[in-house]
PDB file of C-alpha atoms in Angstrom:
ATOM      1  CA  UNK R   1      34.999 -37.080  22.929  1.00 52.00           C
ATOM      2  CA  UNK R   2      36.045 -33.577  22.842  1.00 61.00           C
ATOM      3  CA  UNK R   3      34.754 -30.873  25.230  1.00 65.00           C
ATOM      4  CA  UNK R   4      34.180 -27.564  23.850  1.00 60.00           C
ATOM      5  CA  UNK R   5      35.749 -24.211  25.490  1.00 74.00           C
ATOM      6  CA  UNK R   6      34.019 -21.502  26.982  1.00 76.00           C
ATOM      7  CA  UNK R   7      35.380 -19.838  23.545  1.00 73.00           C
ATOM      8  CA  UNK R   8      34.233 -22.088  21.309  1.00 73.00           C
ATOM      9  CA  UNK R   9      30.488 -22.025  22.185  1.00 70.00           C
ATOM     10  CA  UNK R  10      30.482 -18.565  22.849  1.00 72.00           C
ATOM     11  CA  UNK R  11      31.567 -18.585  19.221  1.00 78.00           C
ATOM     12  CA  UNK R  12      28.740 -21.481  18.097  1.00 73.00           C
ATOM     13  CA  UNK R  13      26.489 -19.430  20.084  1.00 71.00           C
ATOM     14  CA  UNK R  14      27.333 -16.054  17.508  1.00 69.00           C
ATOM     15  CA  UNK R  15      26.911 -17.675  14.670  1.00 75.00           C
ATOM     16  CA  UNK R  16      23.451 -19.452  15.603  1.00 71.00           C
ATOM     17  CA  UNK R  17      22.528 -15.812  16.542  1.00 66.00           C
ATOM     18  CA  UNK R  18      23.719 -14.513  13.245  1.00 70.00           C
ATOM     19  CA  UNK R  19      21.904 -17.339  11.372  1.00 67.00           C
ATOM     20  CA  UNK R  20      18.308 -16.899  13.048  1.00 69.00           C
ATOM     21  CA  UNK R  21      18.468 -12.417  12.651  1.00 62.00           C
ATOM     22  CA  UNK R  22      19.553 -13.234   8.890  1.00 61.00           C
ATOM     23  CA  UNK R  23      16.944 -15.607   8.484  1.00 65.00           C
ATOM     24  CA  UNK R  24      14.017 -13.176   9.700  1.00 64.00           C
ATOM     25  CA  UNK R  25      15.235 -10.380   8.019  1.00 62.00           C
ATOM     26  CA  UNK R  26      15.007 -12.507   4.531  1.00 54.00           C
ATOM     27  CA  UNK R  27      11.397 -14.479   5.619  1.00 47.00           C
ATOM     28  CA  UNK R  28       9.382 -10.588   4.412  1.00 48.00           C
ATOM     29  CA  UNK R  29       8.004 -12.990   1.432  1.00 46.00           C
ATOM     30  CA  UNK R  30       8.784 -10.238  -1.353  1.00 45.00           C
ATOM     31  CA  UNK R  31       5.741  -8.009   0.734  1.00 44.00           C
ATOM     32  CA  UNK R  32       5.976  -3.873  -0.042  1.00 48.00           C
ATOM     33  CA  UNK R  33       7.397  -1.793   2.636  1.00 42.00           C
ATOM     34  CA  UNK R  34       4.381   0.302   2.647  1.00 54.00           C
ATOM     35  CA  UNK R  35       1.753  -2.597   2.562  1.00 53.00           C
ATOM     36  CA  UNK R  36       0.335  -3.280   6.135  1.00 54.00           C
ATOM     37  CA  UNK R  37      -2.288  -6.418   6.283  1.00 56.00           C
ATOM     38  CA  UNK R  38      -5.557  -4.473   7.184  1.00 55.00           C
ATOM     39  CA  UNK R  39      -7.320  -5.466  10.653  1.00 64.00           C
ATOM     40  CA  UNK R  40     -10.582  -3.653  10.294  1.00 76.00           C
ATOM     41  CA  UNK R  41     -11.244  -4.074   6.128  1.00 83.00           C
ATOM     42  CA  UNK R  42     -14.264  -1.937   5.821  1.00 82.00           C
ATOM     43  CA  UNK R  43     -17.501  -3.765   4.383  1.00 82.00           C
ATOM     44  CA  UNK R  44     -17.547  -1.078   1.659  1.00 86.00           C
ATOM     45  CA  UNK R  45     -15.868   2.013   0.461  1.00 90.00           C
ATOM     46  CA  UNK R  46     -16.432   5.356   0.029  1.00 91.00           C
ATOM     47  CA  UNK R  47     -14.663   5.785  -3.721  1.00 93.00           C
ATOM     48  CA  UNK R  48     -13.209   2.458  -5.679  1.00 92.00           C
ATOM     49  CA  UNK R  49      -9.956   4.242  -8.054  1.00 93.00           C
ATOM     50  CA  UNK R  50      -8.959   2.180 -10.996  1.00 92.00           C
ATOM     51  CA  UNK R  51      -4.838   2.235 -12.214  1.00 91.00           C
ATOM     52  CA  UNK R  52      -4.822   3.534 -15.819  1.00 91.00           C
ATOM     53  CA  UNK R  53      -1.991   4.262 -17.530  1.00 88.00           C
ATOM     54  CA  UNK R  54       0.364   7.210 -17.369  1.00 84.00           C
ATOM     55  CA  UNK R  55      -0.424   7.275 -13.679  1.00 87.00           C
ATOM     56  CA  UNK R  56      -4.085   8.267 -14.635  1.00 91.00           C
ATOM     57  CA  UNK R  57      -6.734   7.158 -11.856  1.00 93.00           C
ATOM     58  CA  UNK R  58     -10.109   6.069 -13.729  1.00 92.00           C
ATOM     59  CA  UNK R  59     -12.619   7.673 -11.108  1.00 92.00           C
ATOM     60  CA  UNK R  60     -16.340   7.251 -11.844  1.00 90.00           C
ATOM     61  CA  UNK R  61     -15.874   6.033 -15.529  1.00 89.00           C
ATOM     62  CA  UNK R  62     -13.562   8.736 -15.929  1.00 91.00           C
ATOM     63  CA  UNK R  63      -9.790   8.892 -16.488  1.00 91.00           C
ATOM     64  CA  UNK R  64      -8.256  11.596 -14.164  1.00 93.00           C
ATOM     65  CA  UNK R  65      -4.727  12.720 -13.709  1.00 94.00           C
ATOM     66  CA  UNK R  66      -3.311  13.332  -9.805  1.00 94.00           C
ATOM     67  CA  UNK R  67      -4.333  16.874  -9.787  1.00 95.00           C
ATOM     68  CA  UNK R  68      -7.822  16.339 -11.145  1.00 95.00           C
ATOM     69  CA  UNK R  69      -8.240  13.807  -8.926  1.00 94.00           C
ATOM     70  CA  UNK R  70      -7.421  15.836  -5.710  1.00 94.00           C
ATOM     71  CA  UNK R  71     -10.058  18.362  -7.277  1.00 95.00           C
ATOM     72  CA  UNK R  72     -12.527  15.578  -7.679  1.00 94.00           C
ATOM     73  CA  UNK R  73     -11.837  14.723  -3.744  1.00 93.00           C
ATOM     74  CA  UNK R  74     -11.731  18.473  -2.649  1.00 94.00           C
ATOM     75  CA  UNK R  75     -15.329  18.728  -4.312  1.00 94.00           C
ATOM     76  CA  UNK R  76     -16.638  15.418  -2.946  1.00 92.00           C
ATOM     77  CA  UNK R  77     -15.694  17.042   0.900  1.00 92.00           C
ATOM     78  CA  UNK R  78     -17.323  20.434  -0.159  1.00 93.00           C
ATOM     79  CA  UNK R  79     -20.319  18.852  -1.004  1.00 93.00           C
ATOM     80  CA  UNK R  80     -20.475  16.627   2.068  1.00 92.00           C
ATOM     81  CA  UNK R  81     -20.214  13.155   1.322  1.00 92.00           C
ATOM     82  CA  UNK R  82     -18.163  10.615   2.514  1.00 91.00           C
ATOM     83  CA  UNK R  83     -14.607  10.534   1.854  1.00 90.00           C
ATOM     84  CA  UNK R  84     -13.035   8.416   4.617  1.00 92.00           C
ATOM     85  CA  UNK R  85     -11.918   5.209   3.070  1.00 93.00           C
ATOM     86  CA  UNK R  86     -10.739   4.518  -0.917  1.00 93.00           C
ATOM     87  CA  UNK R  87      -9.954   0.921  -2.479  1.00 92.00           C
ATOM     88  CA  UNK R  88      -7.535   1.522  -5.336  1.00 92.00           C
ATOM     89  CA  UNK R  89      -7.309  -1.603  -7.490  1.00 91.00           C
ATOM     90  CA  UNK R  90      -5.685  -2.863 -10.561  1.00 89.00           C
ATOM     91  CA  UNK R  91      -7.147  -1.264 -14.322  1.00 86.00           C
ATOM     92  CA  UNK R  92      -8.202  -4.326 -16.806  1.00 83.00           C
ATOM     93  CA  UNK R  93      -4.843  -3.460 -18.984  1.00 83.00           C
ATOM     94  CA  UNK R  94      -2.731  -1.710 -15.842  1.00 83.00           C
ATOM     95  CA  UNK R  95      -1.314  -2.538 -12.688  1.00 86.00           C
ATOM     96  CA  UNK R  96      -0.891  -0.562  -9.987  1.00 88.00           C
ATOM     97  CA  UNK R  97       2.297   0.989  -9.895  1.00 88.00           C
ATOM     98  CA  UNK R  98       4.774   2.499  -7.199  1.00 89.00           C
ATOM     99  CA  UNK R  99       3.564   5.989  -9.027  1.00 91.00           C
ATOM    100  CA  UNK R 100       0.018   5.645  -8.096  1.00 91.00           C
ATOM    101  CA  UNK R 101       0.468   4.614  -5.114  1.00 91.00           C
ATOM    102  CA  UNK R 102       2.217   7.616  -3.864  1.00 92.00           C
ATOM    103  CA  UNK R 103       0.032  10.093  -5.469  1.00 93.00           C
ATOM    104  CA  UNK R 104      -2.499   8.673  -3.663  1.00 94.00           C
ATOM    105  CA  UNK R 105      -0.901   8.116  -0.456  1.00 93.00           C
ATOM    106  CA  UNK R 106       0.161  12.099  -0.855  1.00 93.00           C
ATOM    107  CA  UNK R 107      -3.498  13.018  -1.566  1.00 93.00           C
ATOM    108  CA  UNK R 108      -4.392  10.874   1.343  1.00 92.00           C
ATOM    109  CA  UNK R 109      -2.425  12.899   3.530  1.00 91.00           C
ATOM    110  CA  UNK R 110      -3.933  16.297   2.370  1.00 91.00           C
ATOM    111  CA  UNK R 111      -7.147  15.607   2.955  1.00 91.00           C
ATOM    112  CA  UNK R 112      -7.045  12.946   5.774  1.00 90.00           C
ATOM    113  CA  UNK R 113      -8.768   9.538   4.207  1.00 92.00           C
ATOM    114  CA  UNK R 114      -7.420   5.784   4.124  1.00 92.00           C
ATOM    115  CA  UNK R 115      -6.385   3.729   1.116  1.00 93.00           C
ATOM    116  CA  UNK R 116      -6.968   0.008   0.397  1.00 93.00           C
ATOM    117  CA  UNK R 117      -5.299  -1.910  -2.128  1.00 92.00           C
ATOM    118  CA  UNK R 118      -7.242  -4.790  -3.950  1.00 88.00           C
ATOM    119  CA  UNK R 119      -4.081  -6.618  -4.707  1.00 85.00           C
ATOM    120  CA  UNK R 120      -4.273  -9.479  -7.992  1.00 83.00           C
ATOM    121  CA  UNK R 121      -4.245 -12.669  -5.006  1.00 84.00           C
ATOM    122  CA  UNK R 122      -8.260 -10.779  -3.983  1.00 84.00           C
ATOM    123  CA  UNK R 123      -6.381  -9.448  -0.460  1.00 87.00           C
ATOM    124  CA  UNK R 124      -7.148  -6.098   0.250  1.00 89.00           C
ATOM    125  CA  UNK R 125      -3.972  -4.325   2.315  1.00 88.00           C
ATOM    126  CA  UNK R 126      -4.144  -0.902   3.532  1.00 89.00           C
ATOM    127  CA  UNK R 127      -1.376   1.692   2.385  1.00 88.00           C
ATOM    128  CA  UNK R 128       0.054   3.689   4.521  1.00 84.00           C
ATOM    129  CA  UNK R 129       2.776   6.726   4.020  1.00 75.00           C
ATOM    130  CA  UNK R 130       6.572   5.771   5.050  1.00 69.00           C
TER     131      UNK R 130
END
């Protein structure tokens, strides 16, 4: 049998090192960045948001673009009601895209609320601003 030097395992050691950080850096499973795995999922929500198309949000049977929308909220807080926590989920013909999710998240951070997304698996995740 051969004995290993103090070289050679520090070198085994290294690469086993190198192997295990690589392999938890590429175990994320394909999850978004900006996705975190809500703890407290609220038993309802304030506002539900619909994806439409052209990064339109339909809000109350009503297709809104971003600015409307942050009207719509601004007028909701005016008139006092609740306006703490808003699910955003996929449109019957739309998916939610990278472009409504940072209008929202950017509206979110105006006016202080939290966003859940209803992803397509029925997990709701709450977004959060990178």
């Amino acid at each position: 049998m051969r004995k290993l030097s103090t070289g050679s395992f520090l070198r085994l050691a290294l690469i086993a090192l190198a192997l295990a950080l690589l392999a938890a850096c590429g175990s994320g499973g394909g999850a978004r960045p900006d996705v975190v795995q809500a703890a407290n999922i609220p038993a309802s929500f304030d506002v539900t948001l619909v994806a439409e198309k052209d990064t339109q949000f339909d809000y109350q049977d009503a297709p809104l673009t971003v600015p409307d929308l942050r009207s719509a909220f601004r007028f909701r807080k005016d008139e006092g009601l609740p306006l703490s926590t808003v699910l955003l989920k996929r449109g019957e013909k739309e998916k939610v895209r990278k472009e409504h999710i940072s209008a929202i998240l950017r509206i979110a951070g105006e006016m202080d609320f939290k966003v859940y997304l209803l992803e397509k698996s029925g997990q709701i995740s709450e977004l959060q601003a990178r």
